[in-house]
Amino acid sequence: MMGWKRRAIAVLLLASSSPGSAFAQALASGPETPAGPPAAQDQIFWYPAPSRCTYFTPDAKRAFRYDDPDTWRFAFLVMRETKGEKPVERGYVMVDGTLRELEMVRTGADANQSIVTVWRSPGEPRVNVNVTVSETGREGEAVSLAGRMTLIRGEGRKETEIEGTCSG
């Protein structure tokens, strides 16, 4: 059976091979990323998303239809690799047309009992993402969350309202 990393790479390769896709355009534009403030929030097109947590902008969440791959547009994804003794989570965000993988730095509750998770990119240009969410509901093992994501690069920052679901 193919692991989630291989499936993710296969999905990205398929996405990059379709003419006119945002991912293909990002690959064609090269690795150079501006060091200033991030552009308007990019969305990740990842179908099917093998994720533990999926976060949308409120508009993208309203437009989402499980059976319509064109509506699978995410602001942020969290995936968990379960090989080994301790599961490792990775975050994914699209920054200026480039998909960035992020490492979790820390997570915990703030004074308002919201969950704050700090993510950072392992490479340059450095990207940090702070996700602050509160639980809005539960259904079985799925937890609904809402809050904001702050994308930080250099001195620039971009805040985006997010709504999502985590399972497991």
Coordinates of C-alpha atoms in Angstrom, one line a residue, residues 52 55 76-79 89-92 101-107 116-121 126-131 150:
R52 CA -6.0 15.0 9.9
Y55 CA -9.0 24.5 7.3
F76 CA -4.2 25.1 5.8
L77 CA -3.8 21.4 6.1
V78 CA -2.3 19.2 8.9
M79 CA -1.2 15.7 8.1
E89 CA 2.5 16.1 12.2
R90 CA 3.2 18.5 9.3
G91 CA 1.4 21.6 8.3
Y92 CA 0.9 22.8 4.7
E101 CA 5.6 22.1 4.4
L102 CA 5.8 23.3 8.0
E103 CA 7.1 21.7 11.3
M104 CA 5.1 22.1 14.5
V105 CA 7.1 24.2 17.0
R106 CA 4.6 24.1 19.9
T107 CA 0.9 23.9 20.7
V116 CA -2.6 28.0 19.6
T117 CA -0.2 26.1 17.4
V118 CA 3.0 27.6 16.0
W119 CA 4.4 26.2 12.7
R120 CA 7.6 27.1 10.8
S121 CA 9.1 26.2 7.5
R126 CA 11.4 31.4 6.5
V127 CA 7.7 31.2 6.9
N128 CA 5.9 31.0 10.2
V129 CA 2.2 30.2 10.7
N130 CA 0.3 30.7 13.9
V131 CA -3.1 28.9 14.1
T150 CA -1.5 34.3 10.9

